[in-house]
Amino acid sequence: MFDLPALPYEMTALEPYISAKTMEFHYGKHHKAYVDNLNKLAKGTEFENMPLERVVKETYNKPEFAPIFNNAAQAWNHNFFWHSMEKNGGGKPEGGLLAKIERDFGSYEKFREAFKNAATSQFGSGWAWLVEDTDGKLKVVKTSNADTPVARGQKPLITLDVWEHAYYLDYQNRRPDFVEAFLDHLVKF
Ligand code: MN
């Protein structure tokens, strides 16, 4: 059985940037539905008792397992997303991570621009990520629908959900404002 992990903060913690109402739907309905669907689909299969991340990797790019991949990857992505934010977050990281960002992007501001571009230009549903690639370099990547860098062996450092369900109640069509709020007030590196 796969579980819906508790949120690392209260439903109201990210207000006014993400409302409790958005959290109630996003975590309580959307995220829960991925976990519930995964449990139904995995029941009686080889995936039933596997760690979630392994299910994601083993079902990646296999059309016959697409429904399991989609729900497992969305469950993993959301677990990671909630931990990419905190109350009074946002702004520059510190220490070793800042040094790596400066090494690989030139500056924090250039990283910020790259992340904002990825998150706003992802067409349709998807995710924006800061990852450590297999060669050790930090990269900004975007993925469509449930797709996740974890499936390709990249190590996610932060992610932002840019499916409409993540921001529509609070921002309607203004995805760039949601991305700015995430970077300046919510992100937890
Ligand atoms: Mn979502």
GROMACS .gro file of C-alpha atoms and ligand atoms in nm, residues 26 30 34 74 78 81 127 161 163 165-166, ligand 1:
model
   12
   26HIS     CA    1  -0.443   2.014  -0.434
   30HIS     CA    2  -0.561   1.578  -0.643
   34TYR     CA    3  -0.300   0.980  -0.742
   74GLN     CA    4   0.255   1.217  -0.965
   78HIS     CA    5   0.377   1.591  -0.505
   81PHE     CA    6   0.684   1.946  -0.407
  127TRP     CA    7   0.672   2.069  -1.355
  161ASP     CA    8   0.401   2.217  -0.990
  163TRP     CA    9  -0.044   2.215  -1.353
  165HIS     CA   10  -0.475   2.287  -1.038
  166ALA     CA   11  -0.169   2.419  -0.851
  190MN      MN   12  -0.039   1.900  -0.857
   0.00000   0.00000   0.00000
